[in-house]
Amino acid sequence: MAVFDTPQEAFGALRPACVQLTRAQTMENVARLQAHLAAISASALQELQEYVLFPLRFALKVPGPKQERLVQSVVQCISSVLAATCVKKQELLQELFSELCTCLSPPSSSSNPAPLSEELKLAVIQALHTLMHSAYGDVILSLYQPSALPLLGFAVSLLLGLAEQEKAKQIKISALKCLQVLVLQCDCQEHRHLDEDEAQQCGDLFASFLPGISITLSRVITGDIKQGHKPTVSAIRLFYLIVGLVMADVQLARIAKNKEKLPVEESRISELMVHRGPDWSKSTAEKLSLLLHKMVEFSSVHPHWKVRLELVELVHHLLRNCSQSLVDSFSHLLKALVGLVNDENSEVQSRCKEVLQGIAEQRIVAQNRALADVLSENLHSLATALPRLMNSQDDMGKVSTLSLLLGYLKLLGPKINIVLNSISHLHRLSKALMQVLELDVTDVKIVEDRRCEGACGPSGSLQHGVQKGRCQKKYFRFFTEEKIFQLLQQVCRVLGYYGNLYLLVDHFMGLYGESGMYRKQAAMVLNELIAGAAGVGVDVLQEREVSLNMDDLKGSIMSILDEYTDQANWYLITSIDTEEISHEHSVQHSGLTACPGGTCSSILLPSPEPHVTTRTMNSNIWQICIQLEGVGCFAAVLGKEFRLLLLSALYPVLEKAGDKTLLISETALGTLVDICKACSYDSLQCLINENSDYLVNGISLNLRQLAHQPHASQVLDTMLRHSDASLLPLVEDVIQDVLSALDQSYNNQASTFLRILHSVMTALVQWFGSSCGEEHQQTQTPEWRSGTLSQGQQVVTRQEVEQFFLDYVRQKQIAEGNLPDTGDEEADEVLPLAEPEPNNSDTEGETPLPSHAQLAKDVMERCIHLLSDGNLRVRLKVLCTLAQKCGDFLRQRFSKDVLPKLTSSLLSQAPASARAGPVYNHTLAFKLQLAVLQGLGSLCEKLDMGESDLNKVADACLIYLSAKQPMKLQEAAQSVFLHLMHVDPDSTWLLLNEVCCPYQYEPPHISLRPVKLSGMGRQRNEFTDNVLLLLERLQQQESVTPRAGTREASPP
């Protein structure tokens, strides 16, 4: 079809169709006109706009009932005309607007009008939308004059009704978008921007509609979720756009207090107009607050992320435009905004963080005291409810709650001191943190784990402490998720970053000293406050107003450090070890002396010390660890400035690095590493060596006080384990002090000094005898022999096998005391070996021993009497060490004097431990049983015990394989049998199969008798599981390392 570009051509083409439609209003005539319109150019149609619209408008105005399909086709034809042209006359705009709105309302004469079809409603809404966009320039503003208020209100009510009541999703969405255009808040860029006066005039006009619009939209937003997310998103957008316009702070500030009088002819219209004065603003804000609360609660948990994203935009828009007029509503709005920071959708998270960052950068809260007060009240309410919420919510709920708390603090930023300066606010917030951070102190393993004596060399123990001790997971009473603890850390750090540090430290130090119940939590908070104040690991939205004063920070750290290392807080009971309780008790009460150890009438009964529960010991361990972590944190914060505090901080940390409790020792090692990094020491060895002068002085002074001797020995032990030979000249005098102290207290302090003496000897071997030690180990230890044999590279000759058995018989006779008569010649050969050494007093002309050798000699001379010490554990430790180094010398004495007592003790105590409950694991009797079982297997192997002695050991330990025994005793008994497998695997196999034999052994030939063992065919009993486990280990050992007349390697 040809296109008509000129008005004349277009008129000629359109006139017949227009005349025909005017005469007869039928769908065919409308369709004919619609077809002709397609051939008309936009410019020509613009000239003929009113002419073409006349028959269409006439069709809508004809009285009487009309077919809906006809009305729909007419409206669609009008839309096509409006889409191609611009409305340039105010009268035409208002008339068309009125006529289209009339299409949506039923005639007033009809009592029961038939409902309009969805297609017609959609067509009319689309026509209105097109009409508003076709209005040219200032023409559209004619709709927003007071005189047009009734017409505008009519359209608003119609569209709101469709948005709320229609079931069709498309109609709801179209009605809401049309409303958005109607209130001049369209998303498109076609409309010109309103100037300040025009916006003010529209705000006055729309204020009349605000109650109806806001209430209806709130019902749409909180309506049935089945309507989908799009209507909800459109309703939220329209809500904050219209509210942001009518309640804008800028507009309300320009409103006169009293309503101005209008001319008489406008008096009726003026009755419909609303005066946005202070009273109206306050009343409207209160009502909007109720609606916003309801909307926020619903939308913040909406399953669709776009609804939650639009809620973020609502908060942003209202906070930017109505921060003063709607200040009471921001209690709910900011709660929603902060809560969505951790939304599951990344876009919602990102936008939420952007909005929060913008609020901080624009200082909206900082410059609005009313808004800061709202946040403060929110914070107070949340802190009040925090313990209850943390006790009742699941982990996801707890994360949301703490995110909200953290968000409030971040938004307050520099205004956080408004909260801290209020006694009730600070008290409520601090008590909430104390309750939420309560640790779970029921884990027995924390108390039971002890540091292995001499298990690691210097570098090994250091790395172990760094990797494990510093990463020790804390277990809390009210939560388990690590993210929750990280949020609590951030809460404390934000407080430290913005808050008055002196006020916070003073307050939480008060809680620290107020009750043991709060001490651990208060220490955790103090550590995080210092980190936050220094800006370490803290995430904030805006910088603080006043920069950090390092002198203030150092002063706070010194006061906390003094409190941490106070004797009452540093020397806590962490074990039911008799000596440890005595030492800690005497340190905390300096007027009392330490209770003597090892003098109990029964060595297998607990000491009659004051009752200390496992929970108390666990709590004390965690308190010490938290304080150690605090020292590391302080060092990291101060950097090289912390060197000035080493005089008071390093000695206590070294004490704890030598503590018997594994967790404390590892945490202290981690703290030492932190100190090294902060103070720029290359290694822990450098840290110790460069500060050894006052460390040695402290050790010497403390060795003179009985109560402090154990702690002094721990410091020296740590120094020896983590340094090198260059330390020896510095500590040689203090080691002599240790030996002197031992000389004066053999009866009650021997066990205290055993560890330090062992550390001295280990250090001397490592520093001065490593090559000899390695050679000795390679020629003596069964591990090396086993490793050589397992390679399968040695060829054993017949003569060697024969000589081996001759030597074996001879050695066995000697061990049993059956010495052959070898004659004078052999005696002559042996006697020179037994000749005494020259008199030590005659040393003239001899070269003096090196200092380290003389020191080793002095140590060994002090240990002569330790085998007769009154404390069983002291005797056992010395015995194990001697057995490892000189087994042949001890074998007969051990078999005759020691072994019978140990086996009888195990047999007598077995019934008691079998029927004891969990509490038995914390008694001294249990620990002594455990120590005997753990040491007995290695003693038997190292001393090369005879068959009869091995049988005694096996019989005594067999009962501890019962499932009725405590698990640790079962494991220790298993270790005994693992050692026996290496000494005599055949006898061990036979003994275990007599208890439980899992297989039936068929003879390889009928002439042989069938093998019958007592354990065959037995039903499962209390020994079955452990015996089967040991037999399996024995089978694995036999398959891996074939025996060739020699013993296997010791178990690891």
mmCIF file of C-alpha atoms in Angstrom, residues 251-559:
data_model
loop_
_atom_site.group_PDB
_atom_site.id
_atom_site.type_symbol
_atom_site.label_atom_id
_atom_site.label_comp_id
_atom_site.label_asym_id
_atom_site.label_seq_id
_atom_site.Cartn_x
_atom_site.Cartn_y
_atom_site.Cartn_z
ATOM 1 C CA GLN A 251 9.641 20.208 49.774
ATOM 2 C CA LEU A 252 8.310 20.039 53.324
ATOM 3 C CA ALA A 253 10.873 22.633 54.390
ATOM 4 C CA ARG A 254 9.307 25.113 51.955
ATOM 5 C CA ILE A 255 5.729 24.606 53.162
ATOM 6 C CA ALA A 256 4.250 27.517 55.082
ATOM 7 C CA LYS A 257 2.994 26.764 58.568
ATOM 8 C CA ASN A 258 -0.573 27.893 57.744
ATOM 9 C CA LYS A 259 -2.597 27.147 54.623
ATOM 10 C CA GLU A 260 -2.948 30.142 52.337
ATOM 11 C CA LYS A 261 -6.463 31.272 51.367
ATOM 12 C CA LEU A 262 -7.576 30.712 47.764
ATOM 13 C CA PRO A 263 -10.105 32.760 45.745
ATOM 14 C CA VAL A 264 -13.787 31.964 46.263
ATOM 15 C CA GLU A 265 -14.135 30.266 42.902
ATOM 16 C CA GLU A 266 -11.416 27.801 43.925
ATOM 17 C CA SER A 267 -12.721 27.212 47.431
ATOM 18 C CA ARG A 268 -14.352 23.896 46.583
ATOM 19 C CA ILE A 269 -11.168 22.648 44.987
ATOM 20 C CA SER A 270 -9.148 23.871 47.938
ATOM 21 C CA GLU A 271 -11.159 21.595 50.203
ATOM 22 C CA LEU A 272 -9.703 18.642 48.291
ATOM 23 C CA MET A 273 -6.153 19.939 48.547
ATOM 24 C CA VAL A 274 -3.958 18.912 51.458
ATOM 25 C CA HIS A 275 -1.739 21.368 53.312
ATOM 26 C CA ARG A 276 1.581 19.631 54.019
ATOM 27 C CA GLY A 277 2.272 21.455 57.227
ATOM 28 C CA PRO A 278 4.084 20.130 60.317
ATOM 29 C CA ASP A 279 1.006 18.523 61.821
ATOM 30 C CA TRP A 280 0.108 16.755 58.603
ATOM 31 C CA SER A 281 3.714 15.641 58.079
ATOM 32 C CA LYS A 282 3.962 14.177 61.583
ATOM 33 C CA SER A 283 0.618 12.388 61.341
ATOM 34 C CA THR A 284 1.367 10.999 57.869
ATOM 35 C CA ALA A 285 4.854 9.854 58.908
ATOM 36 C CA GLU A 286 3.387 7.870 61.801
ATOM 37 C CA LYS A 287 0.926 6.111 59.501
ATOM 38 C CA LEU A 288 3.557 5.463 56.869
ATOM 39 C CA SER A 289 5.795 3.970 59.558
ATOM 40 C CA LEU A 290 3.194 1.278 60.246
ATOM 41 C CA LEU A 291 2.872 0.480 56.554
ATOM 42 C CA LEU A 292 6.640 0.411 56.037
ATOM 43 C CA HIS A 293 7.130 -1.922 58.975
ATOM 44 C CA LYS A 294 4.628 -4.362 57.516
ATOM 45 C CA MET A 295 6.099 -4.090 54.015
ATOM 46 C CA VAL A 296 9.687 -4.499 55.189
ATOM 47 C CA GLU A 297 8.937 -7.601 57.236
ATOM 48 C CA PHE A 298 7.278 -9.217 54.250
ATOM 49 C CA SER A 299 9.684 -8.146 51.523
ATOM 50 C CA SER A 300 12.934 -8.812 53.389
ATOM 51 C CA VAL A 301 12.178 -12.555 53.432
ATOM 52 C CA HIS A 302 10.524 -12.737 50.006
ATOM 53 C CA PRO A 303 11.778 -15.791 48.122
ATOM 54 C CA HIS A 304 12.522 -13.838 44.947
ATOM 55 C CA TRP A 305 15.743 -11.848 44.976
ATOM 56 C CA LYS A 306 14.391 -9.022 42.803
ATOM 57 C CA VAL A 307 11.837 -8.144 45.483
ATOM 58 C CA ARG A 308 14.611 -7.970 48.089
ATOM 59 C CA LEU A 309 16.719 -5.898 45.699
ATOM 60 C CA GLU A 310 13.849 -3.450 45.229
ATOM 61 C CA LEU A 311 13.520 -3.213 49.008
ATOM 62 C CA VAL A 312 17.150 -2.040 49.118
ATOM 63 C CA GLU A 313 16.275 0.628 46.564
ATOM 64 C CA LEU A 314 13.296 1.688 48.701
ATOM 65 C CA VAL A 315 15.508 2.217 51.735
ATOM 66 C CA HIS A 316 18.090 4.059 49.659
ATOM 67 C CA HIS A 317 15.533 6.370 48.026
ATOM 68 C CA LEU A 318 13.685 7.239 51.238
ATOM 69 C CA LEU A 319 16.867 7.714 53.237
ATOM 70 C CA ARG A 320 18.236 10.036 50.572
ATOM 71 C CA ASN A 321 15.045 12.119 50.241
ATOM 72 C CA CYS A 322 13.120 11.734 53.526
ATOM 73 C CA SER A 323 15.746 11.195 56.240
ATOM 74 C CA GLN A 324 14.111 13.856 58.444
ATOM 75 C CA SER A 325 10.411 13.512 57.681
ATOM 76 C CA LEU A 326 10.417 9.697 58.009
ATOM 77 C CA VAL A 327 13.080 9.385 60.710
ATOM 78 C CA ASP A 328 10.865 7.162 62.853
ATOM 79 C CA SER A 329 10.486 4.689 60.002
ATOM 80 C CA PHE A 330 14.219 4.085 59.646
ATOM 81 C CA SER A 331 14.221 1.811 62.631
ATOM 82 C CA HIS A 332 12.636 -0.771 60.318
ATOM 83 C CA LEU A 333 14.263 0.370 57.098
ATOM 84 C CA LEU A 334 17.845 0.262 58.323
ATOM 85 C CA LYS A 335 17.214 -3.075 59.990
ATOM 86 C CA ALA A 336 16.138 -4.452 56.627
ATOM 87 C CA LEU A 337 19.068 -2.862 54.811
ATOM 88 C CA VAL A 338 21.680 -4.171 57.230
ATOM 89 C CA GLY A 339 20.055 -7.576 57.314
ATOM 90 C CA LEU A 340 20.325 -7.927 53.529
ATOM 91 C CA VAL A 341 24.104 -7.442 53.571
ATOM 92 C CA ASN A 342 24.434 -11.226 53.891
ATOM 93 C CA ASP A 343 21.707 -12.059 51.382
ATOM 94 C CA GLU A 344 22.135 -15.311 49.518
ATOM 95 C CA ASN A 345 21.989 -13.456 46.174
ATOM 96 C CA SER A 346 25.203 -11.738 45.122
ATOM 97 C CA GLU A 347 23.428 -8.836 43.394
ATOM 98 C CA VAL A 348 21.405 -8.035 46.502
ATOM 99 C CA GLN A 349 24.576 -8.256 48.621
ATOM 100 C CA SER A 350 26.530 -6.018 46.288
ATOM 101 C CA ARG A 351 23.833 -3.355 45.985
ATOM 102 C CA CYS A 352 23.224 -3.399 49.726
ATOM 103 C CA LYS A 353 26.895 -2.785 50.424
ATOM 104 C CA GLU A 354 26.952 0.036 47.883
ATOM 105 C CA VAL A 355 23.998 1.709 49.580
ATOM 106 C CA LEU A 356 25.549 1.354 53.026
ATOM 107 C CA GLN A 357 28.823 2.733 51.717
ATOM 108 C CA GLY A 358 26.983 5.670 50.184
ATOM 109 C CA ILE A 359 25.159 6.390 53.448
ATOM 110 C CA ALA A 360 28.477 6.443 55.266
ATOM 111 C CA GLU A 361 30.273 8.576 52.680
ATOM 112 C CA GLN A 362 27.451 11.124 52.564
ATOM 113 C CA ARG A 363 27.501 11.205 56.378
ATOM 114 C CA ILE A 364 23.725 10.908 56.454
ATOM 115 C CA VAL A 365 23.790 9.405 59.941
ATOM 116 C CA ALA A 366 26.670 11.508 61.231
ATOM 117 C CA GLN A 367 24.892 14.742 60.308
ATOM 118 C CA ASN A 368 21.460 13.657 61.516
ATOM 119 C CA ARG A 369 21.290 13.337 65.309
ATOM 120 C CA ALA A 370 17.708 12.063 65.161
ATOM 121 C CA LEU A 371 18.750 9.231 62.862
ATOM 122 C CA ALA A 372 21.708 8.427 65.111
ATOM 123 C CA ASP A 373 19.321 8.251 68.076
ATOM 124 C CA VAL A 374 17.111 5.823 66.163
ATOM 125 C CA LEU A 375 20.101 3.607 65.465
ATOM 126 C CA SER A 376 21.153 3.804 69.110
ATOM 127 C CA GLU A 377 17.729 2.650 70.264
ATOM 128 C CA ASN A 378 17.742 -0.138 67.723
ATOM 129 C CA LEU A 379 21.149 -1.183 69.006
ATOM 130 C CA HIS A 380 19.965 -1.149 72.612
ATOM 131 C CA SER A 381 16.908 -3.243 71.773
ATOM 132 C CA LEU A 382 18.968 -5.752 69.819
ATOM 133 C CA ALA A 383 21.610 -6.016 72.558
ATOM 134 C CA THR A 384 18.839 -6.679 75.078
ATOM 135 C CA ALA A 385 17.417 -9.496 72.972
ATOM 136 C CA LEU A 386 20.784 -10.867 71.793
ATOM 137 C CA PRO A 387 21.320 -13.584 74.468
ATOM 138 C CA ARG A 388 17.768 -14.867 73.988
ATOM 139 C CA LEU A 389 18.105 -14.878 70.200
ATOM 140 C CA MET A 390 21.479 -16.621 70.295
ATOM 141 C CA ASN A 391 19.987 -19.290 72.534
ATOM 142 C CA SER A 392 16.877 -19.889 70.412
ATOM 143 C CA GLN A 393 17.794 -19.254 66.767
ATOM 144 C CA ASP A 394 19.488 -21.637 64.377
ATOM 145 C CA ASP A 395 22.910 -20.753 62.968
ATOM 146 C CA MET A 396 21.459 -18.888 59.987
ATOM 147 C CA GLY A 397 19.293 -16.790 62.294
ATOM 148 C CA LYS A 398 22.267 -16.045 64.515
ATOM 149 C CA VAL A 399 24.299 -14.885 61.514
ATOM 150 C CA SER A 400 21.465 -12.545 60.518
ATOM 151 C CA THR A 401 21.123 -11.177 64.044
ATOM 152 C CA LEU A 402 24.836 -10.496 64.428
ATOM 153 C CA SER A 403 25.036 -9.005 60.933
ATOM 154 C CA LEU A 404 22.321 -6.608 62.022
ATOM 155 C CA LEU A 405 24.241 -5.680 65.165
ATOM 156 C CA LEU A 406 27.431 -5.161 63.176
ATOM 157 C CA GLY A 407 25.590 -3.100 60.571
ATOM 158 C CA TYR A 408 24.170 -0.756 63.212
ATOM 159 C CA LEU A 409 27.649 -0.170 64.604
ATOM 160 C CA LYS A 410 29.100 0.487 61.151
ATOM 161 C CA LEU A 411 26.305 2.915 60.285
ATOM 162 C CA LEU A 412 26.797 4.786 63.539
ATOM 163 C CA GLY A 413 30.492 5.038 62.759
ATOM 164 C CA PRO A 414 31.999 8.039 64.585
ATOM 165 C CA LYS A 415 28.657 8.547 66.358
ATOM 166 C CA ILE A 416 29.165 5.262 68.179
ATOM 167 C CA ASN A 417 30.205 7.147 71.296
ATOM 168 C CA ILE A 418 26.572 8.226 71.661
ATOM 169 C CA VAL A 419 25.967 4.615 72.639
ATOM 170 C CA LEU A 420 29.154 4.164 74.649
ATOM 171 C CA ASN A 421 28.624 7.309 76.715
ATOM 172 C CA SER A 422 25.267 5.986 77.881
ATOM 173 C CA ILE A 423 25.726 3.751 80.917
ATOM 174 C CA SER A 424 22.650 1.666 80.164
ATOM 175 C CA HIS A 425 23.599 1.206 76.500
ATOM 176 C CA LEU A 426 27.192 0.216 77.255
ATOM 177 C CA HIS A 427 26.150 -2.079 80.091
ATOM 178 C CA ARG A 428 23.574 -3.834 77.934
ATOM 179 C CA LEU A 429 25.907 -4.244 74.975
ATOM 180 C CA SER A 430 28.825 -5.516 77.057
ATOM 181 C CA LYS A 431 26.723 -8.010 79.030
ATOM 182 C CA ALA A 432 25.260 -9.299 75.771
ATOM 183 C CA LEU A 433 28.777 -9.922 74.444
ATOM 184 C CA MET A 434 29.757 -11.634 77.690
ATOM 185 C CA GLN A 435 26.845 -14.033 77.456
ATOM 186 C CA VAL A 436 27.138 -14.748 73.744
ATOM 187 C CA LEU A 437 30.911 -15.394 73.878
ATOM 188 C CA GLU A 438 30.624 -17.925 76.702
ATOM 189 C CA LEU A 439 32.911 -20.856 75.957
ATOM 190 C CA ASP A 440 32.008 -24.527 76.176
ATOM 191 C CA VAL A 441 34.391 -25.866 78.832
ATOM 192 C CA THR A 442 33.162 -29.466 78.952
ATOM 193 C CA ASP A 443 35.751 -31.006 76.615
ATOM 194 C CA VAL A 444 37.894 -33.330 78.723
ATOM 195 C CA LYS A 445 40.445 -33.733 75.931
ATOM 196 C CA ILE A 446 41.660 -30.171 76.439
ATOM 197 C CA VAL A 447 42.689 -31.096 79.986
ATOM 198 C CA GLU A 448 44.059 -34.538 79.128
ATOM 199 C CA ASP A 449 46.326 -33.564 76.210
ATOM 200 C CA ARG A 450 49.822 -33.157 77.590
ATOM 201 C CA ARG A 451 52.994 -32.023 75.878
ATOM 202 C CA CYS A 452 55.400 -34.807 75.004
ATOM 203 C CA GLU A 453 58.673 -34.503 76.879
ATOM 204 C CA GLY A 454 61.519 -34.074 74.436
ATOM 205 C CA ALA A 455 59.400 -35.273 71.541
ATOM 206 C CA CYS A 456 60.536 -32.507 69.225
ATOM 207 C CA GLY A 457 63.724 -30.650 68.626
ATOM 208 C CA PRO A 458 63.839 -26.894 68.633
ATOM 209 C CA SER A 459 62.621 -26.305 65.109
ATOM 210 C CA GLY A 460 60.147 -29.145 65.229
ATOM 211 C CA SER A 461 58.394 -27.990 68.358
ATOM 212 C CA LEU A 462 58.309 -24.421 67.067
ATOM 213 C CA GLN A 463 56.657 -25.354 63.785
ATOM 214 C CA HIS A 464 54.205 -27.578 65.614
ATOM 215 C CA GLY A 465 53.199 -24.682 67.822
ATOM 216 C CA VAL A 466 52.832 -22.271 64.937
ATOM 217 C CA GLN A 467 50.703 -24.535 62.798
ATOM 218 C CA LYS A 468 48.444 -26.047 65.405
ATOM 219 C CA GLY A 469 48.437 -23.889 68.514
ATOM 220 C CA ARG A 470 47.495 -20.626 66.842
ATOM 221 C CA CYS A 471 44.683 -22.223 64.866
ATOM 222 C CA GLN A 472 43.081 -23.959 67.815
ATOM 223 C CA LYS A 473 39.343 -23.819 67.320
ATOM 224 C CA LYS A 474 37.316 -22.438 70.186
ATOM 225 C CA TYR A 475 34.018 -24.066 71.084
ATOM 226 C CA PHE A 476 31.242 -21.824 72.293
ATOM 227 C CA ARG A 477 28.165 -22.642 74.286
ATOM 228 C CA PHE A 478 25.602 -20.893 72.104
ATOM 229 C CA PHE A 479 26.931 -21.467 68.576
ATOM 230 C CA THR A 480 29.176 -23.672 66.478
ATOM 231 C CA GLU A 481 29.456 -21.852 63.146
ATOM 232 C CA GLU A 482 32.836 -20.177 62.608
ATOM 233 C CA LYS A 483 31.179 -17.315 60.705
ATOM 234 C CA ILE A 484 29.306 -16.350 63.881
ATOM 235 C CA PHE A 485 32.568 -15.963 65.794
ATOM 236 C CA GLN A 486 34.022 -13.906 62.937
ATOM 237 C CA LEU A 487 31.025 -11.569 63.116
ATOM 238 C CA LEU A 488 31.507 -11.181 66.875
ATOM 239 C CA GLN A 489 35.173 -10.386 66.277
ATOM 240 C CA GLN A 490 34.160 -7.687 63.812
ATOM 241 C CA VAL A 491 31.653 -6.253 66.308
ATOM 242 C CA CYS A 492 34.412 -5.860 68.887
ATOM 243 C CA ARG A 493 36.892 -4.466 66.372
ATOM 244 C CA VAL A 494 34.430 -1.877 65.046
ATOM 245 C CA LEU A 495 33.814 -0.805 68.658
ATOM 246 C CA GLY A 496 37.561 -0.439 69.126
ATOM 247 C CA TYR A 497 37.981 1.423 65.839
ATOM 248 C CA TYR A 498 35.370 4.118 66.437
ATOM 249 C CA GLY A 499 34.897 4.090 70.204
ATOM 250 C CA ASN A 500 36.673 5.776 73.083
ATOM 251 C CA LEU A 501 39.449 3.259 73.738
ATOM 252 C CA TYR A 502 40.118 4.285 77.335
ATOM 253 C CA LEU A 503 36.419 4.007 78.163
ATOM 254 C CA LEU A 504 36.078 0.604 76.526
ATOM 255 C CA VAL A 505 39.238 -0.855 78.043
ATOM 256 C CA ASP A 506 38.304 0.430 81.500
ATOM 257 C CA HIS A 507 34.794 -1.006 81.227
ATOM 258 C CA PHE A 508 35.825 -4.458 80.021
ATOM 259 C CA MET A 509 38.742 -4.616 82.451
ATOM 260 C CA GLY A 510 36.124 -4.076 85.123
ATOM 261 C CA LEU A 511 34.169 -7.050 83.800
ATOM 262 C CA TYR A 512 37.414 -9.041 83.628
ATOM 263 C CA GLY A 513 38.028 -8.535 87.312
ATOM 264 C CA GLU A 514 34.378 -8.646 88.335
ATOM 265 C CA SER A 515 33.796 -12.369 87.991
ATOM 266 C CA GLY A 516 35.521 -15.492 86.783
ATOM 267 C CA MET A 517 32.372 -16.142 84.772
ATOM 268 C CA TYR A 518 33.151 -13.204 82.465
ATOM 269 C CA ARG A 519 36.943 -13.321 82.507
ATOM 270 C CA LYS A 520 37.538 -15.326 79.330
ATOM 271 C CA GLN A 521 34.943 -13.411 77.336
ATOM 272 C CA ALA A 522 36.240 -10.060 78.571
ATOM 273 C CA ALA A 523 39.782 -11.038 77.569
ATOM 274 C CA MET A 524 38.596 -12.006 74.079
ATOM 275 C CA VAL A 525 36.802 -8.672 73.723
ATOM 276 C CA LEU A 526 39.829 -6.729 74.973
ATOM 277 C CA ASN A 527 42.088 -8.462 72.450
ATOM 278 C CA GLU A 528 39.728 -7.601 69.604
ATOM 279 C CA LEU A 529 39.253 -4.023 70.840
ATOM 280 C CA ILE A 530 42.996 -3.431 70.619
ATOM 281 C CA ALA A 531 43.159 -4.966 67.146
ATOM 282 C CA GLY A 532 40.241 -2.806 66.026
ATOM 283 C CA ALA A 533 41.699 0.347 67.532
ATOM 284 C CA ALA A 534 44.869 -0.253 65.523
ATOM 285 C CA GLY A 535 42.809 -0.842 62.368
ATOM 286 C CA VAL A 536 43.954 -4.464 62.081
ATOM 287 C CA GLY A 537 41.476 -6.736 60.302
ATOM 288 C CA VAL A 538 38.531 -4.368 60.746
ATOM 289 C CA ASP A 539 35.972 -3.724 57.997
ATOM 290 C CA VAL A 540 34.371 -0.265 58.233
ATOM 291 C CA LEU A 541 32.252 1.956 55.991
ATOM 292 C CA GLN A 542 33.974 5.247 56.780
ATOM 293 C CA GLU A 543 37.162 6.515 58.373
ATOM 294 C CA ARG A 544 37.147 7.676 61.984
ATOM 295 C CA GLU A 545 37.118 11.372 62.678
ATOM 296 C CA VAL A 546 40.147 11.352 65.014
ATOM 297 C CA SER A 547 43.251 9.369 64.071
ATOM 298 C CA LEU A 548 44.763 6.868 66.482
ATOM 299 C CA ASN A 549 47.127 8.112 69.168
ATOM 300 C CA MET A 550 49.878 5.511 69.594
ATOM 301 C CA ASP A 551 50.601 6.644 73.156
ATOM 302 C CA ASP A 552 46.982 5.982 74.111
ATOM 303 C CA LEU A 553 47.141 2.575 72.451
ATOM 304 C CA LYS A 554 50.383 1.684 74.210
ATOM 305 C CA GLY A 555 49.002 2.817 77.556
ATOM 306 C CA SER A 556 45.914 0.633 77.139
ATOM 307 C CA ILE A 557 48.033 -2.365 76.120
ATOM 308 C CA MET A 558 50.321 -1.963 79.134
ATOM 309 C CA SER A 559 47.380 -1.883 81.563
#
